[in-house]
Coordinates of C-alpha atoms in Angstrom, one line a residue:
M269 CA 13.3 4.3 9.4
S270 CA 14.4 1.1 11.0
N271 CA 13.0 2.3 14.4
E272 CA 9.5 3.0 13.1
K273 CA 6.7 1.9 15.4
E274 CA 4.6 -1.1 14.6
T275 CA 1.1 -1.9 15.6
G276 CA 0.8 -4.0 18.7
K277 CA -2.1 -6.0 17.4
A278 CA -1.5 -9.7 16.8
F279 CA -3.3 -9.2 13.5
D280 CA -4.4 -6.0 11.8
F281 CA -7.5 -6.6 9.7
K282 CA -7.4 -3.1 8.3
L283 CA -3.9 -3.7 7.0
F284 CA -5.0 -7.2 5.9
K285 CA -7.8 -5.8 3.8
R286 CA -5.5 -3.3 2.2
V287 CA -3.1 -6.0 1.2
F288 CA -5.9 -8.0 -0.4
E289 CA -7.2 -5.0 -2.3
K290 CA -4.0 -5.5 -4.4
T291 CA -5.5 -8.8 -5.7
R292 CA -8.4 -7.1 -7.5
P293 CA -6.7 -7.2 -11.0
Y294 CA -6.3 -11.0 -10.5
R295 CA -9.8 -12.0 -9.2
V296 CA -10.1 -15.0 -11.5
L297 CA -6.7 -16.3 -10.2
F298 CA -7.7 -15.5 -6.6
Y299 CA -11.0 -17.4 -6.8
S300 CA -9.3 -20.3 -8.6
V301 CA -6.8 -20.7 -5.8
A302 CA -9.6 -20.6 -3.3
L303 CA -11.5 -23.3 -5.2
I304 CA -8.5 -25.5 -5.4
A305 CA -7.9 -25.1 -1.7
I306 CA -11.5 -26.4 -1.1
L307 CA -10.9 -29.4 -3.4
L308 CA -7.6 -30.1 -1.7
S309 CA -9.3 -30.3 1.7
A310 CA -12.0 -32.6 0.4
F311 CA -9.5 -35.0 -1.2
S312 CA -7.3 -35.1 2.0
V313 CA -10.1 -36.2 4.3
L314 CA -11.2 -39.1 2.0
T315 CA -8.1 -41.2 2.6
P316 CA -8.7 -41.9 6.3
I317 CA -12.3 -42.8 5.6
L318 CA -11.2 -45.3 2.9
I319 CA -8.6 -46.8 5.2
G320 CA -11.3 -47.3 7.9
D321 CA -13.5 -49.0 5.3
I322 CA -10.7 -51.2 4.2
V323 CA -10.1 -52.4 7.8
D324 CA -13.8 -53.0 8.5
G325 CA -15.3 -53.8 5.1
A326 CA -12.5 -55.7 3.4
I327 CA -9.8 -57.0 5.7
T328 CA -12.1 -58.0 8.6
N329 CA -14.6 -59.6 6.2
K330 CA -11.8 -61.0 4.0
N331 CA -13.4 -59.4 0.9
A332 CA -10.7 -59.3 -1.8
E333 CA -12.9 -57.7 -4.4
R334 CA -13.9 -54.8 -2.1
L335 CA -10.2 -54.4 -1.0
L336 CA -9.2 -54.0 -4.7
Y337 CA -12.0 -51.5 -5.2
L338 CA -11.1 -49.4 -2.2
V339 CA -7.3 -49.5 -3.0
L340 CA -8.1 -48.2 -6.5
A341 CA -10.3 -45.5 -4.9
M342 CA -7.4 -44.5 -2.7
L343 CA -5.2 -44.3 -5.8
G344 CA -7.7 -42.0 -7.5
V345 CA -7.9 -39.8 -4.4
L346 CA -4.1 -39.7 -4.2
I347 CA -3.9 -38.6 -7.9
G348 CA -6.6 -35.9 -7.3
E349 CA -4.8 -34.7 -4.1
V350 CA -1.4 -34.5 -5.9
T351 CA -3.0 -32.6 -8.8
C352 CA -4.7 -30.1 -6.6
Q353 CA -1.5 -29.6 -4.5
L354 CA 0.5 -28.9 -7.7
L355 CA -2.1 -26.4 -9.0
F356 CA -2.5 -24.8 -5.6
T357 CA 1.2 -24.3 -5.2
Y358 CA 1.7 -22.9 -8.7
F359 CA -1.3 -20.6 -8.8
A360 CA -0.9 -19.3 -5.2
N361 CA 2.7 -18.4 -6.0
L362 CA 1.7 -16.8 -9.3
L363 CA -0.9 -14.7 -7.4
G364 CA 1.7 -13.6 -4.9
E365 CA 4.4 -12.7 -7.5
S366 CA 1.8 -10.8 -9.5
V367 CA 0.8 -8.7 -6.5
I368 CA 4.3 -7.9 -5.4
K369 CA 5.3 -7.0 -9.0
D370 CA 2.5 -4.4 -9.0
V371 CA 3.3 -3.2 -5.4
R372 CA 7.1 -3.0 -6.2
I373 CA 6.4 -0.8 -9.3
E374 CA 4.1 1.4 -7.2
L375 CA 6.7 1.7 -4.5
F376 CA 9.5 2.5 -7.0
K377 CA 7.3 5.1 -8.7
K378 CA 6.6 6.7 -5.3
I379 CA 10.3 6.7 -4.3
I380 CA 11.5 8.4 -7.5
G381 CA 8.9 11.1 -7.0
F382 CA 10.1 12.0 -3.5
K383 CA 11.6 15.4 -2.6
M384 CA 15.3 15.4 -2.1
K385 CA 14.6 16.2 1.5
Y386 CA 13.2 12.7 2.0
F387 CA 16.5 11.1 0.8
D388 CA 18.5 13.5 3.1
T389 CA 17.0 11.8 6.1
S390 CA 16.4 8.2 4.9
S391 CA 18.7 5.3 4.8
I392 CA 19.3 3.9 1.3
G393 CA 19.9 0.4 2.7
V394 CA 16.5 0.5 4.4
L395 CA 14.8 1.6 1.2
V396 CA 16.5 -1.3 -0.7
T397 CA 15.2 -3.7 2.0
R398 CA 11.6 -2.4 1.5
A399 CA 11.8 -2.8 -2.3
V400 CA 13.4 -6.2 -2.3
A401 CA 13.3 -8.4 0.9
D402 CA 10.0 -7.0 2.3
M403 CA 8.3 -7.5 -1.1
Q404 CA 9.1 -11.2 -1.0
R405 CA 7.5 -11.4 2.4
I406 CA 4.4 -9.8 1.0
G407 CA 4.3 -12.4 -1.7
E408 CA 4.5 -15.2 0.9
I409 CA 1.2 -13.9 2.4
F410 CA -0.5 -15.5 -0.7
S411 CA 1.9 -18.4 -1.5
Q412 CA 2.5 -19.7 2.0
G413 CA 0.2 -17.8 4.3
F414 CA -3.5 -17.0 3.8
F415 CA -4.6 -19.7 1.4
V416 CA -2.7 -22.5 3.3
I417 CA -4.4 -21.3 6.5
V418 CA -7.8 -21.3 4.9
A419 CA -7.3 -24.7 3.4
D420 CA -6.1 -26.1 6.8
L421 CA -9.0 -24.5 8.7
L422 CA -11.5 -26.0 6.2
K423 CA -9.9 -29.4 6.4
M424 CA -10.1 -29.2 10.3
L425 CA -13.8 -28.3 10.1
V426 CA -14.6 -31.2 7.7
V427 CA -12.6 -33.6 9.9
A428 CA -14.4 -32.5 13.1
V429 CA -17.8 -33.0 11.5
I430 CA -17.0 -36.4 10.2
M431 CA -15.5 -37.5 13.5
L432 CA -18.7 -36.5 15.3
V433 CA -20.8 -38.4 12.8
M434 CA -18.6 -41.6 13.0
N435 CA -18.1 -41.9 16.7
W436 CA -19.0 -38.9 18.9
K437 CA -17.4 -40.5 22.0
L438 CA -13.9 -40.8 20.4
A439 CA -14.5 -37.3 18.9
L440 CA -15.1 -35.8 22.3
I441 CA -11.8 -37.3 23.5
V442 CA -9.9 -35.7 20.7
F443 CA -11.8 -32.4 21.1
A444 CA -10.8 -32.3 24.8
I445 CA -7.2 -31.7 23.8
L446 CA -8.1 -28.9 21.4
P447 CA -8.6 -26.0 23.9
V448 CA -5.1 -26.6 25.3
I449 CA -3.4 -26.5 21.9
L450 CA -5.5 -23.5 20.7
Y451 CA -4.5 -21.6 23.8
A452 CA -0.8 -22.5 23.2
T453 CA -1.2 -21.4 19.5
R454 CA -2.6 -18.0 20.6
L455 CA 0.3 -17.4 23.0
F456 CA 2.7 -18.4 20.3
Q457 CA 1.2 -16.0 17.7
Q458 CA 1.4 -13.1 20.1
A459 CA 5.0 -13.8 21.0
M460 CA 6.0 -14.3 17.3
K461 CA 4.4 -11.0 16.3
S462 CA 6.8 -8.9 18.4
A463 CA 9.7 -11.2 17.5
F464 CA 9.1 -10.7 13.8
I465 CA 9.0 -6.9 14.2
E466 CA 12.4 -7.0 15.8
V467 CA 13.7 -9.3 13.0
R468 CA 12.6 -7.0 10.3
A469 CA 14.1 -4.0 12.1
Q470 CA 17.5 -5.8 12.4
V471 CA 17.4 -7.0 8.8
A472 CA 17.0 -3.3 7.7
N473 CA 19.8 -2.2 10.0
L474 CA 22.1 -4.9 8.7
N475 CA 21.3 -4.1 5.1
S476 CA 21.8 -0.3 5.7
F477 CA 25.2 -0.9 7.4
V478 CA 26.5 -3.2 4.8
Q479 CA 25.4 -1.0 1.9
E480 CA 27.0 2.1 3.4
R481 CA 30.3 0.4 4.2
I482 CA 30.6 -1.2 0.8
A483 CA 29.8 2.2 -0.9
G484 CA 32.4 3.9 1.4
M485 CA 35.0 1.1 1.3
K486 CA 37.8 3.5 0.1
I487 CA 37.3 5.7 3.2
V488 CA 37.2 2.6 5.5
Q489 CA 40.6 1.4 4.2
L490 CA 42.2 4.8 3.8
F491 CA 41.7 5.6 7.5
N492 CA 42.4 2.1 8.7
R493 CA 38.9 1.6 10.0
E494 CA 38.7 -2.1 9.1
R495 CA 39.0 -3.4 12.7
I496 CA 36.5 -0.8 14.0
E497 CA 33.9 -1.4 11.3
K498 CA 34.4 -5.2 11.7
E499 CA 33.5 -4.8 15.4
K500 CA 30.5 -2.6 14.6
F501 CA 29.3 -5.2 12.1
R502 CA 29.8 -8.0 14.7
R503 CA 27.5 -6.2 17.1
I504 CA 24.9 -5.5 14.5
N505 CA 25.1 -9.1 13.2
E506 CA 24.8 -10.4 16.8
K507 CA 21.6 -8.4 17.3
H508 CA 20.3 -9.8 14.0
Q509 CA 21.2 -13.3 15.1
N510 CA 19.5 -12.8 18.5
A511 CA 16.3 -11.6 16.9
W512 CA 16.1 -14.7 14.8
L513 CA 17.1 -17.0 17.7
R514 CA 14.1 -15.5 19.6
T515 CA 11.8 -16.8 16.8
V516 CA 13.6 -20.2 16.9
W517 CA 13.1 -20.4 20.6
Y518 CA 9.4 -19.8 20.4
N519 CA 9.1 -22.3 17.6
S520 CA 11.0 -24.9 19.6
I521 CA 8.7 -24.6 22.6
F522 CA 5.5 -24.5 20.6
F523 CA 6.1 -27.5 18.3
A524 CA 7.4 -29.6 21.2
V525 CA 4.2 -28.9 23.1
A526 CA 2.0 -29.5 20.0
E527 CA 3.7 -32.9 19.3
L528 CA 3.2 -33.9 22.9
L529 CA -0.5 -33.0 22.9
A530 CA -0.9 -34.9 19.5
A531 CA 0.7 -38.0 21.0
V532 CA -1.5 -37.8 24.0
S533 CA -4.5 -37.6 21.7
V534 CA -3.5 -40.7 19.8
G535 CA -2.8 -42.6 23.0
L536 CA -6.3 -41.8 24.3
I537 CA -7.9 -42.8 21.0
V538 CA -6.2 -46.2 21.1
W539 CA -6.9 -46.7 24.8
F540 CA -10.6 -45.8 24.7
G541 CA -11.3 -47.3 21.3
G542 CA -9.6 -50.5 22.3
L543 CA -11.6 -50.7 25.5
Q544 CA -14.9 -50.2 23.6
N545 CA -14.0 -53.1 21.3
V546 CA -12.7 -55.4 24.0
A547 CA -15.9 -54.7 26.0
G548 CA -18.0 -55.4 23.0
V549 CA -19.5 -51.9 23.1
A550 CA -18.5 -51.3 19.5
P551 CA -18.1 -54.7 17.8
D552 CA -16.3 -55.0 14.4
E553 CA -15.5 -51.2 14.3
Y554 CA -11.7 -51.5 14.5
G555 CA -11.5 -49.3 11.4
D556 CA -12.7 -46.4 13.5
I557 CA -9.5 -46.5 15.6
F558 CA -7.3 -46.3 12.5
T559 CA -9.5 -43.6 11.0
F560 CA -9.5 -41.5 14.2
I561 CA -5.7 -41.9 14.5
L562 CA -5.3 -40.4 11.0
F563 CA -8.0 -37.8 11.6
S564 CA -6.4 -36.7 14.9
G565 CA -3.2 -36.1 12.9
M566 CA -5.2 -34.1 10.3
L567 CA -6.7 -32.1 13.2
F568 CA -3.6 -31.3 15.1
R569 CA -1.0 -31.1 12.3
P570 CA -2.9 -28.2 10.6
L571 CA -2.9 -26.4 14.0
R572 CA 0.9 -26.7 14.1
Q573 CA 1.1 -25.7 10.5
I574 CA -1.4 -22.9 10.9
A575 CA 0.8 -21.5 13.7
D576 CA 3.8 -21.7 11.4
K577 CA 1.9 -20.3 8.4
F578 CA 0.5 -17.6 10.6
N579 CA 4.1 -16.6 11.4
T580 CA 4.6 -16.3 7.6
L581 CA 1.4 -14.3 7.3
Q582 CA 2.5 -12.0 10.2
M583 CA 5.9 -11.4 8.7
G584 CA 4.3 -10.6 5.4
M585 CA 1.9 -8.2 7.2
V586 CA 4.8 -6.5 9.1
A587 CA 6.6 -6.1 5.7
A588 CA 3.4 -4.8 4.1
N589 CA 3.0 -2.3 7.0
R590 CA 6.5 -1.0 6.4
V591 CA 6.0 -0.7 2.6
F592 CA 2.6 1.0 3.0
K593 CA 4.2 3.5 5.3
I594 CA 6.5 4.6 2.4
L595 CA 3.5 4.6 0.0
D596 CA 1.6 6.8 2.4
T597 CA 4.4 9.2 2.9
E598 CA 3.6 12.6 1.6
S599 CA 6.9 13.9 0.3
Q600 CA 6.3 14.7 -3.3
I601 CA 6.9 18.0 -5.1
Q602 CA 3.4 19.1 -6.0
D603 CA 3.3 18.7 -9.8
G604 CA 0.3 20.9 -10.4
G605 CA 1.7 22.9 -13.2
T606 CA 0.0 22.7 -16.6
I607 CA 2.4 24.7 -18.8
E608 CA 4.4 22.5 -21.2
K609 CA 6.6 24.3 -23.7
P610 CA 8.7 22.5 -26.3
Q611 CA 11.1 25.4 -26.3
I612 CA 12.0 28.3 -23.9
K613 CA 14.2 31.3 -24.4
G614 CA 16.0 30.9 -21.1
D615 CA 15.3 34.1 -19.2
L616 CA 15.7 33.4 -15.5
R617 CA 14.8 35.5 -12.4
F618 CA 15.0 34.9 -8.7
D619 CA 12.7 37.4 -6.8
K620 CA 13.2 37.7 -3.0
V621 CA 13.6 33.9 -2.6
H622 CA 13.7 32.6 1.0
F623 CA 14.5 29.0 1.7
G624 CA 15.7 26.7 4.5
Y625 CA 16.3 22.9 4.6
V626 CA 15.1 22.9 8.2
A627 CA 12.2 24.9 9.6
D628 CA 13.3 28.2 11.1
E629 CA 16.9 27.9 9.7
E630 CA 17.0 29.8 6.5
V631 CA 19.8 29.1 4.0
L632 CA 18.8 31.8 1.5
H633 CA 17.6 35.2 2.8
G634 CA 15.5 36.8 0.1
I635 CA 18.0 36.7 -2.8
S636 CA 17.1 38.4 -6.1
F637 CA 18.9 38.3 -9.5
D638 CA 18.1 37.8 -13.1
V639 CA 19.8 36.2 -16.1
K640 CA 18.9 37.1 -19.7
A641 CA 18.6 34.4 -22.3
G642 CA 22.0 33.3 -23.6
Q643 CA 23.9 35.0 -20.8
T644 CA 26.5 33.2 -18.6
I645 CA 26.3 33.9 -14.8
A646 CA 28.8 32.7 -12.3
I647 CA 28.1 32.2 -8.6
V648 CA 31.0 32.2 -6.1
G649 CA 31.3 32.1 -2.4
A650 CA 32.5 30.1 0.6
T651 CA 31.2 26.6 1.3
G652 CA 27.7 26.8 2.8
A653 CA 27.0 30.2 1.2
G654 CA 24.0 28.7 -0.6
K655 CA 25.4 28.3 -4.2
S656 CA 24.2 24.7 -4.8
T657 CA 20.9 25.5 -3.1
I658 CA 20.0 27.8 -5.9
I659 CA 20.4 25.0 -8.4
N660 CA 18.3 22.6 -6.2
L661 CA 15.5 25.2 -6.1
L662 CA 15.6 25.9 -9.8
N663 CA 15.0 22.2 -10.5
R664 CA 12.3 22.1 -7.8
F665 CA 14.1 19.4 -5.8
Y666 CA 13.0 21.5 -2.9
E667 CA 10.1 24.0 -2.5
I668 CA 11.0 27.7 -1.6
N669 CA 9.5 29.2 1.6
S670 CA 8.6 32.5 -0.1
G671 CA 9.4 34.6 -3.2
Q672 CA 9.4 33.5 -6.8
I673 CA 11.6 31.8 -9.3
L674 CA 10.6 32.6 -12.9
V675 CA 11.6 31.1 -16.3
D676 CA 10.6 33.3 -19.2
D677 CA 8.6 35.4 -16.8
I678 CA 6.5 32.4 -15.7
D679 CA 6.6 31.0 -12.2
I680 CA 8.3 27.6 -12.3
Q681 CA 5.5 26.1 -10.3
Q682 CA 3.2 26.7 -13.3
Y683 CA 5.3 24.4 -15.4
S684 CA 4.9 20.7 -15.2
L685 CA 7.9 19.1 -13.6
K686 CA 8.7 17.1 -16.7
S687 CA 8.6 20.2 -18.9
L688 CA 10.6 22.3 -16.5
R689 CA 13.4 19.8 -16.0
S690 CA 13.5 18.9 -19.7
H691 CA 14.9 22.4 -20.4
I692 CA 17.6 22.3 -17.7
A693 CA 20.8 20.2 -17.7
V694 CA 23.1 20.0 -14.7
V695 CA 26.7 18.9 -14.5
L696 CA 27.6 18.2 -10.9
Q697 CA 30.9 18.0 -9.2
D698 CA 30.2 14.4 -8.0
V699 CA 29.2 12.7 -11.3
F700 CA 27.0 9.7 -11.0
L701 CA 27.3 7.0 -13.7
F702 CA 25.2 3.8 -13.8
A703 CA 26.7 0.4 -14.3
D704 CA 26.2 0.5 -18.1
T705 CA 27.8 1.5 -21.3
I706 CA 29.1 5.0 -21.9
A707 CA 26.4 5.5 -24.7
N708 CA 23.6 4.5 -22.3
N709 CA 25.0 6.8 -19.6
I710 CA 25.0 9.7 -22.0
S711 CA 21.5 9.1 -23.5
L712 CA 20.1 7.6 -20.2
K713 CA 18.5 5.1 -22.6
D714 CA 16.4 7.7 -24.4
E715 CA 15.5 5.9 -27.6
S716 CA 15.3 9.1 -29.5
V717 CA 19.1 9.7 -29.0
T718 CA 21.2 7.5 -31.3
V719 CA 24.8 6.5 -31.0
T720 CA 25.5 8.5 -34.2
Q721 CA 24.1 11.7 -32.5
I722 CA 26.2 11.0 -29.4
E723 CA 29.4 10.5 -31.5
E724 CA 28.7 13.7 -33.4
A725 CA 28.1 15.7 -30.2
A726 CA 31.3 14.2 -28.7
K727 CA 33.3 15.5 -31.7
Q728 CA 31.8 18.9 -31.3
I729 CA 32.9 19.3 -27.7
G730 CA 36.2 17.5 -28.1
V731 CA 35.7 14.3 -26.2
H732 CA 35.3 11.8 -29.0
E733 CA 39.0 10.9 -29.1
F734 CA 39.0 10.1 -25.4
I735 CA 35.9 7.9 -25.6
S736 CA 37.2 6.1 -28.8
S737 CA 40.5 5.3 -26.9
L738 CA 38.6 3.1 -24.4
P739 CA 38.5 -0.7 -25.1
E740 CA 35.0 -0.8 -26.5
G741 CA 34.5 2.9 -27.2
Y742 CA 31.0 4.0 -26.6
Q743 CA 30.0 0.5 -25.6
Y744 CA 32.5 0.4 -22.8
N745 CA 30.9 -0.6 -19.5
V746 CA 31.9 1.9 -16.8
K747 CA 30.7 -0.4 -14.0
E748 CA 29.0 0.8 -10.8
R749 CA 29.2 4.6 -10.3
G750 CA 31.7 4.8 -13.2
T751 CA 34.6 3.3 -11.2
M752 CA 36.5 2.3 -14.4
L753 CA 36.9 6.0 -15.3
S754 CA 38.9 8.8 -13.6
S755 CA 37.1 11.7 -12.0
G756 CA 38.0 13.9 -15.0
Q757 CA 36.7 11.3 -17.5
R758 CA 33.5 11.1 -15.6
Q759 CA 33.1 14.8 -15.8
L760 CA 33.6 14.7 -19.6
I761 CA 30.9 12.1 -19.8
A762 CA 28.6 14.4 -17.7
F763 CA 29.3 17.3 -20.0
L764 CA 28.4 15.2 -23.1
R765 CA 25.2 14.0 -21.4
A766 CA 24.2 17.6 -20.8
Y767 CA 25.1 18.7 -24.3
V768 CA 23.1 15.8 -25.9
S769 CA 20.0 16.8 -24.0
N770 CA 20.2 20.2 -25.8
P771 CA 19.0 22.3 -22.8
S772 CA 17.9 25.9 -22.8
I773 CA 19.4 26.4 -19.3
L774 CA 22.8 24.8 -18.4
V775 CA 24.1 24.5 -14.9
L776 CA 27.7 23.7 -14.1
D777 CA 28.1 23.0 -10.4
E778 CA 31.8 22.9 -9.5
A779 CA 32.3 21.0 -12.7
T780 CA 36.1 21.6 -13.0
S781 CA 37.1 20.9 -9.4
S782 CA 39.2 17.9 -8.5
V783 CA 40.3 17.1 -12.1
D784 CA 43.7 16.8 -13.7
T785 CA 45.2 19.6 -15.9
Y786 CA 44.5 17.7 -19.2
S787 CA 40.9 16.9 -18.3
E788 CA 40.4 20.5 -17.2
Q789 CA 41.6 21.8 -20.6
L790 CA 39.1 19.4 -22.3
I791 CA 36.4 20.6 -19.9
Q792 CA 37.2 24.2 -20.6
R793 CA 36.8 23.7 -24.3
A794 CA 33.7 21.7 -23.7
T795 CA 32.3 24.5 -21.5
E796 CA 32.9 27.1 -24.1
K797 CA 31.1 24.9 -26.7
I798 CA 28.0 23.9 -24.7
T799 CA 27.4 27.3 -23.2
E800 CA 27.1 29.0 -26.6
G801 CA 23.7 30.4 -27.1
R802 CA 22.1 29.1 -23.9
T803 CA 21.6 30.5 -20.5
S804 CA 24.4 29.2 -18.3
I805 CA 24.9 29.2 -14.5
I806 CA 28.4 28.3 -13.4
I807 CA 29.1 27.6 -9.7
A808 CA 32.9 27.7 -9.3
H809 CA 35.5 27.5 -6.7
R810 CA 38.4 28.3 -9.0
L811 CA 37.8 31.9 -10.1
A812 CA 40.1 31.6 -13.2
T813 CA 37.3 29.6 -14.8
I814 CA 34.7 32.4 -14.6
K815 CA 36.5 35.5 -15.9
K816 CA 34.4 35.6 -19.1
A817 CA 31.0 35.3 -17.3
D818 CA 28.6 38.1 -18.2
K819 CA 27.8 38.5 -14.5
I820 CA 29.2 37.2 -11.2
L821 CA 27.2 36.8 -8.1
V822 CA 29.2 36.7 -4.8
M823 CA 27.4 34.9 -2.0
D824 CA 28.0 34.9 1.7
S825 CA 25.8 33.2 4.3
G826 CA 22.8 33.0 2.1
N827 CA 23.0 36.6 0.8
I828 CA 24.2 38.1 -2.4
V829 CA 26.9 40.5 -1.2
E830 CA 28.3 41.6 -4.6
M831 CA 27.3 41.5 -8.2
G832 CA 29.1 42.5 -11.4
T833 CA 31.6 41.4 -14.1
H834 CA 35.1 40.1 -13.2
K835 CA 36.8 43.4 -13.9
E836 CA 34.1 45.4 -12.1
L837 CA 34.4 43.3 -8.9
L838 CA 38.2 43.5 -8.9
K839 CA 38.0 47.3 -9.0
S840 CA 36.0 47.4 -5.8
D841 CA 37.7 46.6 -2.5
G842 CA 35.2 43.8 -1.5
Y843 CA 34.7 40.1 -0.9
Y844 CA 35.4 39.0 -4.5
R845 CA 38.7 40.8 -4.7
D846 CA 39.9 39.4 -1.4
L847 CA 38.8 35.9 -2.5
Y848 CA 40.6 36.3 -5.9
E849 CA 43.8 37.7 -4.4
A850 CA 43.9 34.9 -1.8
Q851 CA 43.4 32.3 -4.5
F852 CA 45.9 33.9 -6.9
M853 CA 48.5 34.1 -4.1
A854 CA 47.9 30.5 -3.2
E855 CA 48.4 29.4 -6.8
E856 CA 51.6 31.5 -7.1
L857 CA 53.0 29.9 -4.0
V858 CA 52.4 26.5 -5.5

């Protein structure tokens, strides 16, 4: 994702329009900021005019009363300008934060609806960058970009008109410098466009690298990868630094050139204005020189600021382009089903199901089997045989290539996703827990599930004693990914989470692997309890855990090669018997 192509345009008006469509719910706020920007421009140009009047009308004529009047007028203008600046800053930032709040919610809603395939090929660090850092850049379009640019352009226009009216000769001297600085500004904007694209790409790469290494820190340290990862980080960080230094270099050149041209403009005003007064061409108009010096600053300074704010605007647009690419991504499971059932029996049937994660590379080759409501079916096979794929397809994390999956004789595509998944609970081998309390990890903050219900369920499956032994019981915070608990304890929490949801179909995916003997005994008791009266699918590596299953499916390379009960499969000289004997012998040797 970090290498995605960007538009080569210095400014993309189509993208700009799309960003501003997000302000529609805040039209009153938008127009208020625009009005304040106009008032701010008006107040700012009054001060140089008053100073010129003070020089010519009060100081030169020694008129103390007029001097007091003009100074008070300047005080009023200052108060008005400060008030407008305060309101402008607050409301512009309020508009920006309101827009990114809406866009962030829209983005998160989009992300949580993506197919699992999207996450298989996407960097989590990059997605985090889009949802956090890039959002702030979009907000800056309004708080530091667009409105500031509009206010400055308006100010420049008013200043230019007043200068022409006051003294067109001095005005033309100032205007002679404008084409040069405008050309320099244009070159600067084009250079910064490409520089900012590189900056955002390197920020995303840096975030992705750091996120992955922190998440996998145990592996880094176990395999003594600290020095190697440090060197990788140094190179990535250096690229990030160089990308930013490129923007600093362009800024350094541009602002130096802009300051030089502004200084030349002031020098020409003083020289030509002074000559006019010395020659008597413009008698008693010394105030014009002071006014034009201030006006030239108001004309050139906004140009420098506009270039800087245009950078902010461009960075926001680059960020918006990246965010909109995610919003425009079509990777959702089609939720066109209309059937919503409060209860289902739990009959399950796979009918000639073909599926592949990659085109032209099938993982399942037309498998068929059925499970009656209340039955327990076990699926065994070597790694990569397609066992977990069956579970992914049942939950519609992926779409099948052909065939049918039916629940209660209804194609699962006819159910709404919410209804389908509400009847299925899955306990995975790698249990994910959020940085929250045990109670919230079990209920997933479902307000209809009370702590009393959780405790009662825990007692029924035999894990209440374990949870109560923790420092704060059900309110114990397990921290990120449940690191405060052992793998066996996390499995027990996952079992309780599944049991509380009261599913009609229960899936246990390698749920007893990699746990200690004590935890396995608890899990076995929990398994017997939660599988009572509901359709259960157990994917197991340890065959001793599935002897009581009503049916066992043996898979190999995406095909069901054997099917039957434990005793039936042992009687035949096939794959399951070989697998069982090999495992039994291995355990005996241990």
